C-alpha positions as CSV (number, residue, x, y, z in Angstrom):
1,M,23.6,-7.9,12.1
2,R,22.3,-5.7,14.7
3,R,19.0,-4.2,13.9
4,A,19.4,-0.4,13.2
5,R,17.2,2.0,15.1
6,T,16.9,4.5,12.3
7,R,13.7,5.4,10.7
8,F,14.9,6.1,7.3
9,L,14.5,4.3,3.9
10,A,16.6,3.9,1.0
11,M,15.6,5.0,-2.2
12,A,15.3,8.1,-2.6
13,G,13.5,7.6,-1.6
14,A,10.9,6.0,-0.6
15,A,8.2,4.0,0.7
16,V,9.1,4.0,0.1
17,I,9.1,4.8,1.6
18,S,9.3,2.8,0.6
19,T,11.0,4.2,-0.9
20,M,12.0,4.4,-4.1
21,T,15.5,5.1,-5.1
22,L,17.6,6.8,-7.4
23,A,20.2,5.0,-9.1
24,T,23.7,5.1,-10.4
25,G,24.6,8.4,-11.8
26,C,26.6,7.3,-14.7
27,A,24.9,6.1,-17.9
28,P,25.4,2.4,-18.1
29,E,27.7,0.8,-20.7
30,P,25.9,-0.3,-23.7
31,A,24.8,-3.9,-23.4
32,P,23.9,-6.3,-26.0
33,P,20.2,-6.5,-26.8
34,A,18.6,-8.8,-24.2
35,A,16.6,-11.8,-25.2
36,T,12.9,-11.4,-24.9
37,T,11.4,-13.5,-22.0
38,T,7.9,-14.8,-22.5
39,R,6.1,-16.4,-19.6
40,P,2.6,-17.8,-19.3
41,S,-0.1,-15.4,-18.5
42,N,-0.7,-17.3,-15.2
43,A,2.9,-17.1,-13.9
44,P,3.6,-15.1,-10.9
45,I,4.4,-11.4,-11.2
46,V,8.2,-10.5,-11.0
47,V,9.0,-7.2,-9.2
48,N,12.2,-5.7,-8.2
49,A,13.5,-5.4,-4.7
50,R,16.7,-4.4,-2.9
51,E,18.6,-5.9,-0.1
52,F,16.9,-5.1,3.1
53,T,17.5,-5.5,6.8
54,R,16.5,-9.3,6.8
55,D,13.7,-9.0,9.3
56,L,10.0,-9.3,8.4
57,H,8.5,-8.9,12.0
58,P,5.9,-6.2,12.0
59,A,7.3,-4.7,15.1
60,R,10.7,-4.4,13.7
61,V,10.8,-4.0,10.1
62,D,11.6,-0.5,8.9
63,D,13.2,-0.5,5.4
64,P,11.3,0.0,2.1
65,Y,11.4,-3.5,0.7
66,G,11.0,-5.5,3.9
67,S,8.0,-3.1,4.8
68,R,6.4,-3.9,1.4
69,I,6.8,-7.6,1.8
70,T,5.5,-7.5,5.5
71,A,2.4,-5.5,4.4
72,L,1.4,-8.4,2.1
73,L,1.9,-10.9,4.8
74,F,0.2,-9.2,7.7
75,R,-3.0,-7.1,7.9
76,G,-4.2,-5.1,10.9
77,L,-7.5,-3.6,12.0
78,L,-7.5,-1.1,9.1
79,R,-5.6,-0.7,5.8
80,Y,-4.9,2.3,3.6
81,D,-6.5,2.5,0.2
82,A,-4.6,4.0,-2.9
83,K,-5.3,7.5,-1.7
84,G,-4.3,7.0,1.8
85,K,-7.9,6.6,3.4
86,A,-7.9,4.2,6.3
87,V,-10.6,1.6,5.7
88,N,-11.7,-1.5,7.9
89,E,-9.7,-4.6,7.3
90,V,-9.7,-7.0,10.2
91,A,-11.9,-4.7,12.2
92,E,-15.7,-4.9,12.0
93,S,-16.0,-1.6,13.9
94,I,-14.0,0.6,16.2
95,E,-16.1,2.8,18.4
96,T,-15.6,5.8,20.6
97,T,-17.4,8.6,22.2
98,D,-14.5,10.5,23.7
99,D,-11.5,9.7,21.6
100,Q,-9.9,8.1,24.7
101,F,-11.7,4.7,25.2
102,F,-12.2,2.7,22.1
103,R,-14.1,-0.6,21.8
104,V,-12.9,-2.7,18.9
105,R,-15.0,-5.7,17.2
106,L,-13.2,-7.9,14.8
107,A,-14.8,-9.3,11.7
108,S,-15.5,-13.1,11.7
109,G,-13.6,-15.5,9.6
110,W,-10.1,-14.2,9.9
111,R,-7.2,-16.7,10.2
112,F,-3.5,-16.9,9.9
113,S,-2.1,-18.7,7.0
114,N,-1.5,-21.8,9.5
115,G,-5.1,-22.0,10.2
116,E,-5.1,-20.3,13.7
117,P,-7.9,-17.9,14.3
118,V,-7.1,-14.3,14.5
119,T,-8.5,-13.3,17.9
120,A,-8.5,-10.2,20.0
121,A,-5.7,-11.6,22.0
122,S,-3.7,-11.9,18.9
123,F,-3.8,-8.1,18.6
124,V,-3.3,-7.3,22.3
125,D,-0.4,-9.5,22.7
126,A,1.2,-8.2,19.4
127,W,0.7,-4.6,20.4
128,S,2.1,-5.2,23.8
129,L,5.2,-6.8,22.3
130,A,5.7,-3.9,19.7
131,A,5.4,-1.3,22.6
132,A,8.0,-3.0,24.8
133,P,11.2,-1.1,25.2
134,D,13.4,-3.0,22.8
135,P,15.7,-0.8,20.6
136,A,14.7,-3.1,17.8
137,H,11.0,-2.1,18.1
138,V,11.3,1.1,15.9
139,H,7.6,1.7,15.6
140,R,7.3,1.8,19.5
141,W,6.3,5.6,19.3
142,L,3.0,4.5,17.5
143,F,1.8,3.0,20.7
144,S,2.9,5.7,23.1
145,P,-0.8,7.2,23.5
146,I,-1.9,3.9,24.8
147,L,-2.2,3.6,28.6
148,G,0.9,1.8,30.0
149,A,3.0,2.3,27.0
150,D,5.0,5.0,28.8
151,T,6.2,2.8,31.4
152,P,9.5,0.9,31.1
153,T,7.8,-2.6,30.5
154,G,4.2,-1.7,30.1
155,Q,1.8,-3.0,32.9
156,S,0.0,-6.4,32.9
157,Q,-3.7,-6.7,33.6
158,D,-2.7,-9.6,35.8
159,E,-1.4,-9.2,39.3
160,P,2.1,-7.6,39.5
161,G,4.6,-10.1,39.0
162,A,2.2,-12.9,38.1
163,A,2.8,-15.2,35.2
164,S,1.0,-14.0,32.1
165,T,-0.9,-16.5,29.8
166,S,-2.3,-15.4,26.6
167,D,-6.1,-15.9,25.9
168,S,-5.1,-17.5,22.6
169,G,-3.6,-20.4,24.5
170,G,0.2,-19.7,24.4
171,P,2.5,-17.9,26.9
172,R,3.2,-14.2,26.5
173,H,6.8,-12.9,26.8
174,E,5.6,-9.3,27.3
175,P,3.1,-8.2,30.0
176,R,-0.1,-6.7,28.5
177,L,-0.3,-2.9,28.2
178,S,-2.7,-1.7,30.9
179,G,-4.7,0.2,28.4
180,L,-5.6,-3.0,26.5
181,R,-8.2,-5.4,27.7
182,V,-9.7,-8.5,25.9
183,L,-13.4,-8.8,26.4
184,D,-14.0,-12.0,24.3
185,E,-12.5,-13.8,21.3
186,R,-13.5,-11.0,18.9
187,T,-13.7,-7.9,21.1
188,F,-11.0,-5.8,22.9
189,T,-10.8,-2.2,24.3
190,I,-8.1,0.5,24.2
191,R,-7.7,3.2,26.7
192,L,-5.3,6.0,25.9
193,R,-3.6,8.2,28.5
194,T,-5.4,11.3,27.2
195,P,-7.9,11.9,24.6
196,Q,-6.3,11.5,21.2
197,P,-8.5,12.7,18.2
198,G,-7.4,10.9,15.0
199,F,-5.7,8.1,17.0
200,T,-7.3,5.4,14.8
201,D,-5.7,6.9,11.6
202,R,-2.5,5.1,12.6
203,L,-4.1,1.7,13.1
204,G,-3.4,0.8,9.4
205,H,0.3,0.6,10.0
206,Q,1.7,-2.8,9.9
207,A,3.2,-2.5,13.4
208,F,-0.5,-2.8,14.6
209,A,-0.8,-6.3,12.9
210,P,-1.7,-9.3,14.9
211,L,0.6,-12.1,15.7
212,P,0.1,-15.9,15.9
213,R,1.1,-17.9,19.0
214,V,4.4,-19.2,17.4
215,A,5.8,-15.5,17.4
216,F,5.8,-15.9,21.2
217,T,6.4,-19.6,21.7
218,D,9.2,-19.9,19.0
219,P,10.3,-16.4,18.0
220,Q,13.2,-17.7,15.9
221,A,10.9,-19.9,13.8
222,F,8.6,-17.1,13.3
223,T,11.5,-14.8,12.3
224,D,12.8,-17.5,9.9
225,K,9.3,-18.0,8.2
226,P,6.7,-15.3,9.4
227,I,3.1,-16.6,9.5
228,G,0.7,-13.8,8.9
229,N,-3.0,-13.1,8.0
230,G,-2.5,-11.1,4.9
231,P,-3.4,-11.7,1.2
232,Y,0.0,-13.6,0.6
233,L,2.2,-16.2,2.4
234,L,5.8,-17.1,2.0
235,T,6.5,-20.4,0.4
236,E,9.9,-21.1,1.8
237,G,12.7,-19.8,4.0
238,W,14.0,-16.5,2.6
239,Q,17.0,-15.2,4.6
240,Q,19.6,-16.2,1.9
241,A,17.3,-16.2,-1.1
242,D,17.7,-14.0,-4.1
243,T,14.1,-14.1,-4.9
244,L,11.4,-14.1,-2.1
245,R,8.3,-15.8,-3.4
246,L,5.0,-14.9,-2.2
247,R,1.8,-16.8,-3.0
248,P,-1.9,-16.1,-2.4
249,S,-3.2,-17.2,1.0
250,S,-6.5,-19.0,1.0
251,A,-6.8,-17.9,4.7
252,Y,-7.1,-14.3,3.8
253,A,-10.6,-12.9,4.5
254,G,-10.3,-9.3,3.7
255,A,-11.4,-7.0,0.6
256,D,-7.9,-6.9,-1.0
257,P,-7.3,-10.3,-2.2
258,A,-4.5,-11.3,-4.6
259,T,-5.7,-11.2,-8.3
260,N,-2.5,-12.8,-9.5
261,T,-0.8,-16.2,-8.9
262,G,1.9,-14.8,-6.8
263,I,4.5,-12.1,-6.4
264,D,8.3,-12.8,-6.8
265,F,10.5,-10.2,-5.3
266,R,13.7,-10.4,-7.1
267,L,16.7,-8.6,-5.4
268,Y,18.9,-6.5,-7.6
269,A,22.2,-4.8,-6.8
270,D,21.7,-2.0,-9.2
271,L,18.6,-0.6,-11.0
272,D,20.4,-0.7,-14.5
273,A,20.3,-4.4,-14.4
274,A,16.7,-4.3,-13.4
275,R,15.7,-1.9,-16.2
276,R,17.4,-4.3,-18.7
277,D,15.3,-7.1,-17.4
278,L,12.2,-5.0,-17.5
279,D,13.0,-4.3,-21.4
280,S,13.7,-8.0,-21.9
281,G,10.4,-9.2,-20.2
282,A,12.2,-11.0,-17.3
283,L,10.9,-8.3,-14.8
284,D,7.2,-7.2,-14.8
285,V,7.4,-4.2,-12.5
286,L,10.3,-1.8,-11.7
287,D,9.3,0.5,-9.0
288,D,12.2,3.0,-9.3
289,L,14.0,4.0,-12.5
290,P,17.9,4.4,-12.8
291,L,18.9,8.1,-12.5
292,S,20.2,8.1,-16.0
293,D,16.8,6.9,-17.3
294,L,14.9,9.7,-15.7
295,P,15.1,12.3,-18.6
296,T,13.8,9.8,-21.0
297,Y,11.8,6.9,-19.5
298,R,8.3,8.7,-19.9
299,T,8.9,9.2,-23.5
300,E,10.3,5.6,-24.0
301,L,7.6,3.8,-22.0
302,G,4.6,6.0,-22.6
303,E,1.6,4.9,-20.6
304,R,3.7,2.1,-18.9
305,A,5.7,5.0,-17.1
306,I,4.6,6.4,-13.7
307,N,5.7,9.7,-12.2
308,Q,3.5,10.4,-9.2
309,P,3.9,12.5,-6.1
310,V,4.0,10.3,-2.9
311,G,4.7,10.5,0.8
312,R,8.4,10.4,0.8
313,T,11.0,13.0,1.5
314,V,14.8,13.3,1.3
315,G,16.9,15.2,3.7
316,I,20.2,15.5,5.5
317,V,20.1,14.4,9.2
318,V,22.5,16.4,11.2
319,P,23.8,15.1,14.6
320,T,22.8,18.2,16.8
321,R,24.8,17.1,19.7
322,A,28.1,16.4,17.8
323,R,31.0,18.8,17.9
324,G,30.5,21.6,15.4
325,W,26.7,20.9,14.9
326,G,25.4,21.8,18.5
327,G,24.4,24.9,20.4
328,A,24.0,28.3,18.7
329,A,27.0,27.8,16.6
330,G,25.8,24.6,15.3
331,L,22.5,26.1,14.3
332,A,24.2,28.7,12.3
333,A,26.3,25.9,10.6
334,R,23.0,23.9,9.7
335,Q,21.4,27.0,8.4
336,A,24.6,27.7,6.2
337,L,24.4,24.2,5.0
338,S,20.8,24.4,4.1
339,M,21.2,27.7,2.2
340,S,24.3,26.4,0.3
341,I,22.2,23.8,-1.6
342,D,20.5,24.8,-4.8
343,R,17.6,22.4,-4.7
344,S,15.8,23.6,-7.7
345,E,18.9,23.2,-10.0
346,I,19.5,19.7,-8.7
347,A,15.8,18.8,-9.2
348,T,15.8,19.9,-12.7
349,T,19.3,18.8,-13.9
350,V,19.9,15.6,-12.1
351,F,16.3,14.4,-11.4
352,A,14.6,15.7,-14.6
353,D,11.8,17.1,-12.6
354,T,10.8,14.0,-10.7
355,R,11.6,15.5,-7.4
356,V,10.2,18.7,-5.9
357,P,12.5,21.1,-4.0
358,A,11.5,20.9,-0.4
359,T,9.6,23.8,1.1
360,D,8.9,22.0,4.6
361,L,9.5,18.7,6.2
362,A,6.4,16.9,4.8
363,A,5.4,15.7,1.3
364,P,2.6,17.4,-0.8
365,V,0.3,14.4,-0.4
366,V,-0.7,15.3,3.2
367,E,-2.9,18.1,4.6
368,G,-0.9,20.8,6.1
369,Y,2.0,20.6,3.6
370,S,3.2,24.1,2.9
371,R,5.0,25.5,-0.3
372,S,6.6,28.4,1.7
373,L,7.1,27.4,5.4
374,C,10.8,26.8,5.1
375,G,11.2,30.0,3.3
376,A,14.8,31.4,3.0
377,L,16.4,28.6,4.9
378,C,15.5,26.1,2.0
379,T,16.4,28.7,-0.7
380,A,19.8,28.8,-2.4
381,D,21.7,31.9,-1.1
382,P,25.4,31.4,-1.2
383,A,26.1,34.8,0.3
384,G,23.7,34.3,3.1
385,A,25.1,30.8,3.7
386,A,28.6,32.3,4.0
387,T,27.4,35.0,6.4
388,A,25.6,32.4,8.6
389,L,28.7,30.2,8.8
390,A,30.9,33.3,9.7
391,T,28.7,33.8,12.8
392,S,29.6,30.2,14.0
393,R,32.9,30.2,15.9
394,S,32.9,26.4,16.2
395,A,31.6,25.6,12.8
396,P,33.0,22.6,11.2
397,T,35.9,23.2,8.8
398,E,35.0,20.2,6.6
399,L,31.9,18.1,6.0
400,T,31.3,14.4,5.2
401,L,28.0,13.4,3.8
402,A,27.2,9.7,4.2
403,F,24.8,7.8,2.0
404,N,23.9,4.3,0.7
405,S,25.3,4.0,-2.7
406,D,22.9,1.3,-3.8
407,A,20.1,3.9,-4.0
408,G,21.9,5.8,-6.6
409,H,22.5,8.9,-4.6
410,A,26.1,9.5,-5.6
411,P,25.4,12.1,-8.4
412,W,23.3,14.3,-6.4
413,V,25.4,14.0,-3.4
414,D,28.4,15.1,-5.6
415,E,26.4,18.2,-6.7
416,V,25.3,19.1,-3.0
417,C,29.0,18.9,-1.8
418,A,30.2,21.0,-4.9
419,G,27.5,23.7,-3.9
420,V,28.6,23.5,-0.1
421,T,32.3,24.0,-1.0
422,A,31.6,26.9,-3.4
423,A,29.3,28.7,-1.0
424,L,31.2,28.0,2.3
425,G,34.7,27.4,1.3
426,I,35.0,24.2,3.2
427,R,35.8,20.7,2.1
428,C,32.8,18.4,1.5
429,E,33.5,14.7,1.1
430,P,30.8,12.2,0.0
431,R,31.0,9.1,2.1
432,P,29.3,6.2,0.5
433,Y,28.1,2.9,2.2
434,P,27.4,-0.1,0.0
435,T,23.9,-0.7,1.1
436,L,21.1,1.0,3.3
437,P,21.6,-1.7,6.0
438,A,25.3,-0.9,6.1
439,L,24.5,2.8,6.6
440,Q,21.9,2.1,9.2
441,E,24.2,-0.1,11.2
442,A,27.0,2.5,11.0
443,V,24.5,5.2,12.3
444,A,23.0,3.0,15.0
445,T,26.4,2.0,16.3
446,G,27.9,5.5,16.3
447,Q,30.6,4.5,13.7
448,E,29.0,7.1,11.4
449,P,28.9,10.4,13.4
450,G,28.4,12.9,10.7
451,P,25.4,14.2,8.7
452,Y,23.9,11.5,6.4
453,V,21.3,11.2,3.7
454,Q,17.8,10.1,5.0
455,V,14.9,9.0,2.8
456,Y,11.9,9.2,5.0
457,Q,8.5,7.6,4.2
458,M,5.5,8.5,6.2
459,D,4.0,5.8,8.5
460,Y,0.5,7.0,7.7
461,P,-1.0,9.8,5.7
462,A,-0.7,12.8,8.2
463,L,1.5,15.6,8.9
464,E,2.0,14.1,12.3
465,S,3.8,11.2,10.7
466,F,6.6,13.4,9.3
467,L,7.2,15.2,12.7
468,A,6.5,13.1,15.8
469,P,8.8,10.1,15.2
470,R,11.8,12.1,14.2
471,F,11.6,15.3,16.5
472,I,10.2,14.2,19.8
473,A,13.1,13.9,22.2
474,G,13.9,10.3,22.7
475,A,11.7,8.9,19.8
476,A,13.1,5.9,18.1
477,G,13.4,7.7,14.8
478,N,14.9,10.9,16.4
479,D,18.4,10.1,14.9
480,S,19.5,13.8,15.0
481,G,19.3,13.9,18.7
482,Y,17.1,16.8,18.5
483,A,15.6,17.7,22.0
484,D,13.9,21.1,22.0
485,P,11.3,21.6,24.9
486,R,9.3,24.1,22.7
487,A,9.1,21.6,19.9
488,L,8.1,18.8,22.4
489,M,5.4,20.9,24.0
490,A,4.0,21.9,20.6
491,L,4.0,18.3,19.3
492,T,2.4,17.0,22.4
493,H,-0.2,19.7,22.3
494,A,-0.9,18.9,18.7
495,R,-1.7,15.2,19.4
496,E,-4.4,16.3,21.9
497,V,-6.3,19.0,20.1
498,P,-9.5,18.4,18.3
499,L,-9.4,17.1,14.8
500,S,-10.5,20.5,13.4
501,E,-7.4,22.2,15.0
502,K,-4.9,19.4,14.6
503,V,-3.3,20.3,11.2
504,G,-2.8,24.0,12.3
505,A,-1.2,22.8,15.5
506,Y,1.2,20.6,13.8
507,V,2.1,23.4,11.3
508,Q,3.0,25.5,14.5
509,A,5.2,22.8,15.8
510,E,6.9,22.3,12.4
511,T,7.7,25.9,12.4
512,I,9.7,25.5,15.5
513,V,11.4,22.4,14.1
514,L,12.3,24.0,10.8
515,H,14.0,27.0,12.5
516,D,16.3,24.6,14.3
517,L,16.9,22.4,11.1
518,P,17.8,19.0,12.8
519,V,17.1,17.7,9.3
520,V,17.9,19.8,6.3
521,P,15.0,19.2,3.9
522,L,16.1,18.7,0.3
523,W,13.2,17.6,-1.9
524,T,10.0,15.4,-2.0
525,L,9.9,12.3,-4.1
526,N,7.8,11.2,-7.0
527,A,7.2,7.5,-7.6
528,T,9.2,6.8,-10.8
529,A,8.1,3.5,-11.8
530,A,7.4,1.4,-14.9
531,Y,5.9,-1.9,-15.8
532,G,6.3,-4.4,-18.7
533,T,4.4,-5.0,-21.8
534,G,1.2,-7.1,-21.2
535,V,1.1,-6.2,-17.4
536,T,-2.1,-4.6,-16.4
537,G,-3.6,-3.1,-13.1
538,M,-0.2,-1.6,-12.1
539,R,-1.0,1.4,-9.9
540,T,1.1,3.1,-7.1
541,D,-0.4,4.2,-4.0
542,V,0.1,7.3,-1.8
543,F,3.2,5.8,0.0
544,G,4.8,5.1,-3.5
545,V,4.3,1.4,-3.3
546,P,2.9,-0.6,-6.1
547,I,-0.5,-2.1,-5.3
548,Y,0.8,-5.6,-5.7
549,T,-2.5,-7.4,-5.2
550,Q,-4.0,-5.8,-8.3
551,I,-1.1,-6.5,-10.8
552,H,-1.7,-9.2,-13.4
553,R,-1.3,-10.0,-17.0
554,G,-3.8,-9.7,-19.8
């Protein structure tokens, strides 16, 4: 399958967004009581997963469950704790005096699961690869501040055109970024194009993970069975597996080791089946509840139920260059669409108050989140919506709204379409795709030209992470095609201001983007999760992802 370029998650999002999902909208048919499953206390923890894009390469993985697994197999210079704070992982120190030149020193003792040492070259080669102009490298924007990342192929430290050989002993298939330089086995430097206060906050993202030599010498073998430096390793091939088995890695040298005997990611086609397995004891952790369970699961499960705000949002991506959606007329149509949706009603009646109506493009877990920035544009106003549409001479006369049905979006998409039709008098048809990968593929190849549901998870805990990847012209995650010079200028400015001014600068940039509505915000997501009897240590982080290393029994 062609790797989709889109930066959205399935769930409901997600983390996550992963993203956690919604689920089927209809109550499941009564099922006979499931037999109770009892496993030894030292058995691996069984958790749910959903079909993902079948790629666990840190430079390419960009869906909720592939990202979760990759984060357990690989670790970068930093990691994020449960509250989203960046803490040292492979890095012993990262020093700078000017926010432009950084000296990185690696902690000793780090190895990949095959025994190969993690070196400075492991990072430099991996980052150069991730920043290369390949459509599959969906996190390329994260590397854009580094000198050389803005050129078509980067720039090698070697002589132009010279063959490039890695310090780690194997050939490199990408020239090194000119802003990266290996000093010795455990030290390298980073030079940015301009000073970027807060640049290091992004270094906990999995795209900044190091890669072993095999990732360059035999990319297919590495894709088939990734070899990382994280707290877990894959025990077997996984492409066709219904269950992905991760086991603790003895090579891991960090402060977040596995406290269990392993994690089994079991793939489910629907959440109702997963909930039944949770109740029977066949599943230990369910990271998202079926939609039909949301009104009752907290009462039924008590302290084993989780409802927690996380860094995920849901919106409608509108193709700003498509017929009926572009120009001044298209802007009026997007505004009409937004004002026709009763977010509060849907959050209460469909989601049982596990979603918060959107008031900006970010989630409440990041500094700069506003409860009023979107204002009237994110408030249900059928009369105002009709007036806005009437000003658009080329507004669409009908609307299709695409979504992935495996995330259980259908019930609320139906409600959105009903509101659009009632307010605007135009036909609105839901367009389901069976899985998130199927929707991603259709969007990436142009087979799906209309608006679609996007569940978006922040890359790291900052307002920037909700804005730069999606609204800078040409960014890998800019699937709306939005390209406003004022927004570009404001977002670029926000990257370069001092830390004390950064949040305010991004709020100013977001104000411009919200006026244009390339993405219609709907709501922010809570992690709606649950765990089985006898399971302990289950917590969800700020991304909405279970902290898998700390889950165990007894």
